[in-house]
Amino acid sequence: MISKEELEHLAQISRINLTDHELQKFPTQLEKTIEYIDILEQLASDDSVTLDLQELKFEELRKDEIKVSDEKQLCKNITEDGFLRGPKMK
Amino acid sequence: MTRLDELLAYEVVEGLTEGQFTAEDYVTTILKRIEKVEPKVHSFITLDTDGALSSAKIIDKKLKEKEAIGQLAGVIVGIKDNISTQGIRTTCASKILENYVPTYDATVIKSLKESGAILLGKLNLDEFGMGSTTEYSRYQPTRNPWNLDCVPGGSSGGSGAAVAAGECTIALGSDTGGSIRCPSSFCSVIGLKPTYGRVSRYGLISYANSLEQIGPICRSVRDLVIMLNIISGKDTFDNTSMPSNPISIPKRLNKLNVGIIKELITGSDQEVTKSVYFASEKFKEIGCPCEEVSIKNLHYALPSYYTLASAEASSNLARYDNLRYGFDYSIGEYKWDTYFSNVRENFGEEVKRRILIGSYVLSSGYYGKYYLKARRLRSLLRLELLELFKKYDLLIGPTMPILPFKFGEKIDDPIKMYLVDINTVIANLAGIPAISLPIGFSNGLPIGLQLMAAPFGEQKLIDASYELEKIINIPRRPNSI
Amino acid sequence: MSMVMIGLEIHAQITALNSKLFCSCRGNYRDLRPNSNICEICCGLPGSLPIINQKAIEYSTMMSIALGCKVPDKIMFYRKNYFYPDLPKNFQITQYNVYGISSIGIEGKYELDEVKQIRISRIQLEEDPGRIAYSEGGMNVRNTALIDYNRAGVALIEIVTEPDFTGPKEVRHFLNKLSLTLEHLDVCDTLLEGSVRCDVNVSMNGGNKVEIKNINSFKEVEKAINYEITRQSNVYGRNLKIEHETRHWDDKKKITFKARSKEEEHDYRYFPEPDIPVIVLGSNFVANLKQRMPELPNERFERFRLKYQLSDHTSNILINDKKLADFFESTLKLHFSPVEIANILVTEFKSLIEDDTEGRDYLKNLKVKPEHIAELVKLIEGNKISRTTAKDILVKIFESGELPTEVVNSSNSFKITDEKTIMDAVHSVFDNEKSAVEDAKKNREAINFLLGKVMKFTNGRADAKIAMRLINSKLNE
């Protein structure tokens, strides 16, 4: 079983509050999922296999040019001075 | 004459060009159809009726003035609601993005607009694409037009159902582990997950970036080809996109060698298995020999998929802290980290489960055990498949191991739900193209055949699908609605 | 004496870039209205993807070469996952070397001087977060933070050293040389506010490592280290143990203080960035870049010594001020007289600047240009003006921006070579300085005093050689 502490830790690093219902249900459900993916351990380790499916050549990369898009309001909660209002830090 | 809402996309373009009807007639007919069936099916999250009508008028004006029109001019296309549309709310079927109106169009949307397509609205899905039934949508679940008690499949369930029910002529879906093919199979329409990199992902709201692609859901192979060609291509806004050759409708079929994946047959319902054998007979009729093959690493595919998808999801979904965009939730007196946790409580259960699993497999100490192994399996599987594609042009099997099932049947057991993706995740892990083609019915419920090909082997998928479509007669319009 | 081990983690913005690391917004975010230098990509809108800047890879490779690092054929990016309001995606795209090599530079060795070598663990390319301008609200808003994402996505080079420094002086020496390198490669204008930042780790007597974060300029680094060494010595002095911990530098109070323990508990959950494929630099990449890259400070030093025959001392002064060195070489193009020009620049010219400058980009606004210095040196070498006059002219043209010949013509400052005029001056000095004349007759050393008087009498314009000859002959009369 995933312990309550472990679940709370995962929820904390993921910055998610869980409902009481979820706190009850999740330990078993997550445990089952983890058991299911545990089978990966049996996979023979072969370090010679490259893990990367895609490569990109340096020559293909974006050139260093400025492109300024037209003034759009990209974010909400913008003050008159242009700052974004967020929750307090302390 | 066929009713306007039953026309295929290329028929719509022909009809408009020849002056048989106006775009406004066609759009109005579809809107009436939606009015009639939407209360039963629930395909849409957002409808842009006014936008569609005014686009139709523009097309009509162009036609009248004999201006050039695009390849999909006037055709109504529905968009899965995880693809960014400028000025039209894009929710991912999540509370978290309830009020999010994008400031930009996804690259595929730009291409569609250039082709003259009319965007009618945004289609339902499982929240952020995580699910196989649309039951995880924060809105109402979409119902299967062939049997309203059954799920339409997911996550692009709205797309599959809308196309099947005639609420739009074509739809775009996205496929991370089967999200285009599953609803295509369950709703008896054609859906393609392109080769990884063929279609730009710019503007597709990421669930698991390394696995997913945008793709078309249609009622005919010809429509699918038109749509695929419009959305394919290297995009400077997506470093993982690649150039590709356009696909064409085959003049005649060359012999293709077909491998039937043994493991996918044995793991399926009997009715489904029967249909696959029926398909293999049809392949033989069109001159393509079939034999059974085995994929050694298949065993690990689903655990590997869930590891990678959850890992990427946990990181992709971190940005939803409601500071820059999102929904109404006052910052109040909260300190920032409390605020983040409170806001993010509004994800649905399945999304939360995957975020937590993702955080778990990436945690220090577990990375090597899960994430790295999953990556390794991915490479091994791809190598194994590439080897098989030296001998076989196509690998086939059922798209879904089971028939469409009833609502609520699997929702309480995540593992049970995950297991229905077992056939489809292969193509996402390997980055190869895969199509789901309607192949028959059992008790009035659709069955789909999945065809896979080597990377950028879409032409072969189309060649075979086009021939099969001709000789397998499948009813197109569900009677239940 | 206790043993001190210090390691550095330096972040330098690539201020030379036009655009950000993953989008086409301006790299120069300074002095812009908040949140006006952002786009879908750098403020992390759903569905946007990073598109890596080619030039950023070149600049970070140059720094890797300069610090003696190996540059692999293929590089990768990773995600570092943590939540913070200045981080639009709540992860940072960076590089990471734990599961194989991914970063642009590794295993570097940098010669600090003839004896001391600093090992560079790695150099990596990453994105800067935004800025929290007010953490507790501005004038009219309480209980909120004000955030500006203009900086988010600006390219940073992170340089991590092994704990090879044994004291603050070595650190200062290294940071000076590093600044010069950043400047010479035109990677980073280190004088721009916030363009370079430094984290430091300090351990003593083999004890636990203490990390100090938030040091926002190189100048503060030495102070922070000194403070930390004193603090740790005191702890040891009381026979207590040093905790492994993270502290912050408070640059107002000039102290380090302990971070709240929660902030240290990071599990960054690194994994490869799926939106950026592996980037293949190719086997000739480094060799090609070496050919094209600007001269490094030590290479320039050698060239100044060998090609221009400058002394170590003069070369050093020039190299330590890249703008002055550039000014020097521009002047040489107009008039090739390296020793004379260098001497003027490192003495009178530099002292005038130091009186006159607030630091930044001072040469740009200077009225004196290489043309002025070239002309001045020509006048000296053509024996048209004396060195003393040259000094005065320099002062004048610093003010007015006139060309030296204009000053000379208008103020009648040409050197006096006419023997009769100089003789008149000598006579006059001999009349007024009788005792000095007597001294000089006995002690030839005192003759310089008389020369000085003659020069003063002629406002420094007399040809010193002629004046000396005339003084000598008059003394011998």
Coordinates of N, CA and C in Angstrom, one line a residue, chain A residues 2 6-7 9-19 21-22 25-26 29-56 60-62 67 70 72-77 84-90, chain B residues 103-104 196 234 239-240 242 297 299-300 302-304 307 322-327 331 333-337 339-342 344-345 347 349 352-353 355-357 359-361 363 366 369-370 372-380 382-383 412-415 418-419 429:
Chain A
I2 N 0.4 2.2 -0.7 CA 1.0 3.5 -0.6 C 0.5 4.1 0.7
E6 N 3.1 9.0 2.2 CA 3.7 9.0 0.8 C 2.7 9.7 -0.1
L7 N 1.4 9.4 0.0 CA 0.5 10.1 -0.8 C 0.5 11.6 -0.6
H9 N 2.9 13.3 0.5 CA 4.2 13.9 -0.1 C 4.0 14.1 -1.6
L10 N 3.5 13.1 -2.3 CA 3.3 13.2 -3.7 C 2.4 14.4 -4.0
A11 N 1.3 14.5 -3.3 CA 0.4 15.6 -3.5 C 1.1 17.0 -3.2
Q12 N 1.9 17.0 -2.2 CA 2.6 18.2 -1.9 C 3.6 18.6 -3.0
I13 N 4.4 17.7 -3.5 CA 5.4 18.1 -4.6 C 4.6 18.4 -5.9
S14 N 3.4 17.8 -6.0 CA 2.6 18.1 -7.2 C 1.7 19.3 -7.0
R15 N 1.7 19.9 -5.8 CA 0.9 21.0 -5.5 C -0.6 20.8 -5.8
I16 N -1.1 19.7 -5.3 CA -2.5 19.4 -5.5 C -3.1 19.0 -4.1
N17 N -4.2 19.7 -3.8 CA -5.0 19.3 -2.6 C -5.8 18.1 -3.0
L18 N -6.0 17.1 -2.2 CA -6.9 16.0 -2.4 C -8.1 16.1 -1.6
T19 N -9.2 15.7 -2.1 CA -10.5 15.7 -1.3 C -10.4 14.5 -0.4
H21 N -12.5 12.2 -0.1 CA -12.8 11.0 -0.9 C -11.6 10.4 -1.6
E22 N -10.8 11.3 -2.2 CA -9.6 10.9 -2.9 C -8.6 10.4 -2.0
K25 N -9.6 6.8 -1.4 CA -9.6 5.9 -2.6 C -8.2 5.8 -3.2
F26 N -7.4 6.9 -3.2 CA -6.2 6.9 -4.0 C -5.1 5.9 -3.6
Q29 N -5.8 2.6 -5.3 CA -5.7 2.8 -6.7 C -4.3 3.0 -7.2
L30 N -3.6 3.9 -6.6 CA -2.2 4.2 -7.0 C -1.3 3.0 -6.8
E31 N -1.6 2.3 -5.7 CA -0.8 1.1 -5.4 C -0.9 0.0 -6.5
K32 N -2.2 -0.1 -7.0 CA -2.5 -1.1 -8.0 C -1.7 -0.7 -9.3
T33 N -1.8 0.6 -9.6 CA -1.1 1.1 -10.8 C 0.4 0.9 -10.7
I34 N 0.9 1.1 -9.6 CA 2.4 1.0 -9.4 C 2.7 -0.5 -9.5
E35 N 1.9 -1.4 -8.9 CA 2.1 -2.8 -9.1 C 2.1 -3.2 -10.5
Y36 N 1.2 -2.6 -11.3 CA 1.1 -2.9 -12.7 C 2.3 -2.5 -13.5
I37 N 2.9 -1.3 -13.2 CA 4.1 -0.9 -13.9 C 5.4 -1.5 -13.4
D38 N 5.3 -2.1 -12.2 CA 6.4 -2.8 -11.6 C 7.0 -3.8 -12.5
I39 N 6.2 -4.4 -13.4 CA 6.6 -5.4 -14.3 C 7.8 -4.9 -15.2
L40 N 8.0 -3.6 -15.3 CA 9.1 -3.0 -16.1 C 10.4 -3.5 -15.5
E41 N 10.4 -3.8 -14.2 CA 11.7 -4.2 -13.6 C 12.3 -5.5 -14.2
Q42 N 11.3 -6.3 -14.8 CA 11.8 -7.5 -15.4 C 12.4 -7.3 -16.7
L43 N 12.3 -6.1 -17.3 CA 12.8 -5.9 -18.6 C 14.3 -5.9 -18.5
A44 N 14.9 -6.7 -19.4 CA 16.4 -6.8 -19.4 C 17.0 -5.5 -19.7
S45 N 18.0 -5.1 -18.9 CA 18.7 -3.9 -19.1 C 19.7 -4.0 -20.3
D46 N 19.5 -3.2 -21.3 CA 20.5 -3.3 -22.4 C 20.9 -1.8 -22.7
D47 N 22.0 -1.5 -22.1 CA 22.5 -0.1 -22.2 C 22.9 0.3 -23.6
S48 N 23.0 -0.7 -24.5 CA 23.5 -0.3 -25.8 C 22.5 0.3 -26.6
V49 N 21.2 0.1 -26.2 CA 20.1 0.7 -27.0 C 20.0 2.2 -26.8
T50 N 20.0 2.9 -27.9 CA 19.8 4.4 -27.7 C 18.4 4.6 -27.4
L51 N 18.2 5.7 -26.5 CA 16.9 5.9 -26.0 C 16.2 7.0 -26.9
D52 N 16.9 7.6 -27.7 CA 16.4 8.8 -28.4 C 15.8 8.5 -29.7
L53 N 14.6 8.9 -29.9 CA 13.9 8.6 -31.1 C 14.1 9.6 -32.2
Q54 N 14.4 10.8 -31.8 CA 14.5 11.9 -32.8 C 15.8 12.7 -32.6
E55 N 16.3 13.2 -33.7 CA 17.5 14.1 -33.6 C 17.2 15.3 -34.5
L56 N 17.9 16.4 -34.1 CA 17.8 17.6 -34.8 C 19.2 18.1 -35.1
E60 N 19.5 23.2 -38.4 CA 18.1 23.4 -38.6 C 17.5 24.3 -37.5
L61 N 18.3 24.7 -36.5 CA 17.7 25.4 -35.4 C 17.3 26.9 -35.8
R62 N 16.5 27.4 -35.0 CA 16.0 28.8 -35.2 C 17.1 29.8 -35.2
K67 N 11.1 38.6 -33.2 CA 9.8 38.8 -33.9 C 8.8 39.2 -32.8
D70 N 2.0 41.3 -32.3 CA 1.1 42.5 -32.0 C 0.7 42.4 -30.6
K72 N -1.0 41.8 -27.6 CA -2.2 41.0 -27.3 C -2.2 40.9 -25.8
Q73 N -3.4 40.8 -25.2 CA -3.4 40.5 -23.8 C -3.3 39.0 -23.5
L74 N -2.0 38.6 -23.2 CA -1.8 37.2 -23.1 C -2.2 36.6 -21.8
C75 N -2.2 37.4 -20.7 CA -2.4 36.9 -19.4 C -3.6 37.7 -18.8
K76 N -4.2 37.1 -17.8 CA -5.2 37.8 -17.0 C -4.6 38.5 -15.8
N77 N -5.4 39.1 -15.0 CA -4.9 39.7 -13.8 C -3.8 40.7 -13.9
L84 N 1.6 41.4 -13.4 CA 0.6 40.4 -13.2 C 0.4 40.2 -11.7
R85 N -0.8 40.2 -11.3 CA -1.1 40.1 -9.8 C -1.1 38.6 -9.4
G86 N -0.3 38.3 -8.5 CA -0.3 36.9 -8.0 C -0.5 36.9 -6.5
P87 N -0.7 35.7 -6.0 CA -0.8 35.6 -4.5 C 0.4 36.0 -3.8
K88 N 0.3 36.4 -2.5 CA 1.5 36.9 -1.8 C 2.5 35.8 -1.6
M89 N 3.8 36.2 -1.5 CA 4.9 35.3 -1.4 C 5.2 34.8 0.0
K90 N 4.8 35.6 1.0 CA 5.2 35.3 2.3 C 3.9 35.2 3.2
Chain B
T103 N -5.1 33.1 -27.4 CA -4.7 34.2 -28.2 C -4.1 33.8 -29.5
Y104 N -4.0 32.5 -29.7 CA -3.4 32.1 -31.0 C -4.0 30.8 -31.5
Y196 N 4.8 10.1 -35.7 CA 5.2 11.2 -34.8 C 6.1 12.1 -35.6
K234 N 6.4 20.1 -42.0 CA 7.4 20.7 -41.0 C 6.9 22.1 -40.6
N239 N 9.8 21.9 -32.9 CA 11.1 21.3 -33.2 C 11.0 19.8 -33.4
T240 N 9.9 19.2 -33.1 CA 9.8 17.7 -33.3 C 9.0 17.4 -34.6
M242 N 8.4 17.1 -38.7 CA 9.3 16.8 -39.8 C 8.6 16.9 -41.2
N297 N 8.1 -7.9 -27.3 CA 8.1 -6.9 -26.2 C 6.7 -6.3 -25.8
H299 N 4.3 -7.3 -24.1 CA 4.0 -7.5 -22.7 C 4.3 -6.2 -21.9
Y300 N 5.3 -5.5 -22.2 CA 5.8 -4.3 -21.4 C 5.2 -3.0 -21.9
L302 N 2.2 -1.5 -22.3 CA 1.2 -0.7 -21.6 C 1.8 -0.1 -20.3
P303 N 2.5 -0.9 -19.5 CA 3.2 -0.3 -18.3 C 4.1 0.8 -18.7
S304 N 4.9 0.6 -19.8 CA 5.8 1.6 -20.3 C 5.0 2.8 -20.7
T307 N 3.8 4.8 -17.7 CA 4.9 5.4 -17.0 C 5.3 6.7 -17.7
N322 N -3.3 28.9 -12.4 CA -4.3 29.9 -12.5 C -3.8 31.3 -12.3
L323 N -2.5 31.5 -12.5 CA -2.0 32.9 -12.4 C -2.2 33.6 -13.7
R324 N -1.9 33.0 -14.8 CA -1.8 33.7 -16.1 C -3.1 33.5 -16.9
Y325 N -3.8 32.4 -16.7 CA -5.0 32.1 -17.4 C -5.7 31.0 -16.6
G326 N -6.9 30.7 -16.9 CA -7.6 29.6 -16.2 C -9.0 29.8 -15.9
F327 N -9.4 29.9 -14.7 CA -10.8 30.0 -14.3 C -10.9 31.0 -13.1
I331 N -7.4 35.2 -5.7 CA -6.1 35.0 -5.0 C -6.2 35.2 -3.5
E333 N -6.4 35.8 0.3 CA -5.3 36.1 1.3 C -4.3 34.9 1.3
Y334 N -4.4 34.0 0.3 CA -3.6 32.8 0.3 C -2.1 33.2 0.0
K335 N -1.2 32.4 0.6 CA 0.2 32.4 0.2 C 0.3 31.6 -1.1
W336 N 1.3 31.9 -1.9 CA 1.3 31.3 -3.2 C 1.2 29.8 -3.3
D337 N 1.9 29.1 -2.4 CA 1.9 27.7 -2.5 C 0.5 27.0 -2.1
Y339 N -2.2 28.7 -2.5 CA -3.1 29.0 -3.6 C -3.0 28.0 -4.7
F340 N -1.7 27.7 -5.1 CA -1.5 26.7 -6.1 C -2.3 25.4 -5.8
S341 N -2.1 24.9 -4.6 CA -2.7 23.6 -4.2 C -4.2 23.6 -4.2
N342 N -4.7 24.8 -3.8 CA -6.2 24.9 -3.8 C -6.7 24.9 -5.2
R344 N -5.4 23.8 -7.9 CA -5.2 22.5 -8.6 C -6.0 21.4 -8.0
E345 N -6.7 21.6 -6.9 CA -7.6 20.6 -6.4 C -8.7 20.4 -7.5
F347 N -8.6 19.9 -10.6 CA -8.4 18.9 -11.6 C -9.4 17.7 -11.3
E349 N -10.4 13.6 -11.0 CA -9.7 12.5 -10.3 C -8.7 11.8 -11.2
K352 N -5.6 13.9 -11.6 CA -4.9 13.9 -10.4 C -4.1 12.6 -10.2
R353 N -4.8 11.4 -10.5 CA -4.1 10.1 -10.4 C -2.8 10.1 -11.3
I355 N -1.1 12.6 -12.5 CA -0.1 13.6 -12.0 C 0.7 13.0 -10.9
L356 N 0.0 12.3 -10.0 CA 0.6 11.7 -8.8 C 1.5 10.6 -9.2
I357 N 1.0 9.7 -10.1 CA 1.9 8.6 -10.6 C 3.1 9.2 -11.3
S359 N 4.6 12.1 -10.8 CA 5.5 12.6 -9.8 C 6.3 11.4 -9.1
Y360 N 5.5 10.4 -8.9 CA 6.1 9.2 -8.3 C 7.2 8.6 -9.1
V361 N 6.9 8.3 -10.4 CA 8.0 7.6 -11.2 C 9.2 8.5 -11.5
S363 N 10.4 10.7 -9.2 CA 11.1 11.0 -8.0 C 12.4 10.4 -7.9
Y366 N 13.4 6.6 -8.0 CA 12.5 5.7 -8.8 C 12.7 5.9 -10.3
K369 N 14.2 3.0 -12.0 CA 13.3 1.8 -11.9 C 12.2 1.9 -12.9
Y370 N 11.6 3.0 -13.1 CA 10.4 3.2 -13.9 C 10.7 3.9 -15.2
L372 N 13.3 5.2 -16.8 CA 14.4 4.8 -17.7 C 14.1 3.5 -18.3
K373 N 13.5 2.6 -17.6 CA 13.1 1.3 -18.1 C 12.0 1.5 -19.2
A374 N 11.1 2.3 -18.9 CA 10.0 2.6 -19.9 C 10.6 3.2 -21.2
R375 N 11.6 4.0 -21.1 CA 12.3 4.6 -22.3 C 13.0 3.5 -23.0
R376 N 13.6 2.6 -22.3 CA 14.3 1.5 -22.9 C 13.4 0.6 -23.7
L377 N 12.2 0.3 -23.0 CA 11.3 -0.6 -23.7 C 10.8 0.1 -25.0
R378 N 10.6 1.4 -24.9 CA 10.2 2.1 -26.1 C 11.1 1.9 -27.2
S379 N 12.4 2.0 -27.0 CA 13.4 1.8 -28.0 C 13.4 0.4 -28.5
L380 N 13.3 -0.5 -27.6 CA 13.3 -2.0 -28.0 C 12.1 -2.3 -28.9
R382 N 10.4 -0.2 -30.7 CA 10.5 0.4 -32.0 C 11.4 -0.4 -32.9
L383 N 12.6 -0.8 -32.3 CA 13.5 -1.6 -33.1 C 12.9 -2.9 -33.6
D412 N -14.5 2.9 -12.1 CA -14.0 2.8 -10.7 C -12.8 2.0 -10.6
D413 N -12.3 1.4 -11.7 CA -11.1 0.6 -11.6 C -10.1 1.1 -12.7
P414 N -9.2 2.0 -12.3 CA -8.3 2.6 -13.2 C -7.6 1.6 -14.1
I415 N -7.1 0.5 -13.5 CA -6.3 -0.5 -14.3 C -7.2 -1.1 -15.4
Y418 N -7.3 1.3 -18.1 CA -6.0 1.4 -18.8 C -5.9 0.3 -19.8
L419 N -6.4 -0.9 -19.4 CA -6.1 -2.1 -20.2 C -6.8 -2.0 -21.6
L429 N 4.1 4.5 -28.8 CA 5.4 4.3 -28.2 C 6.5 4.2 -29.3

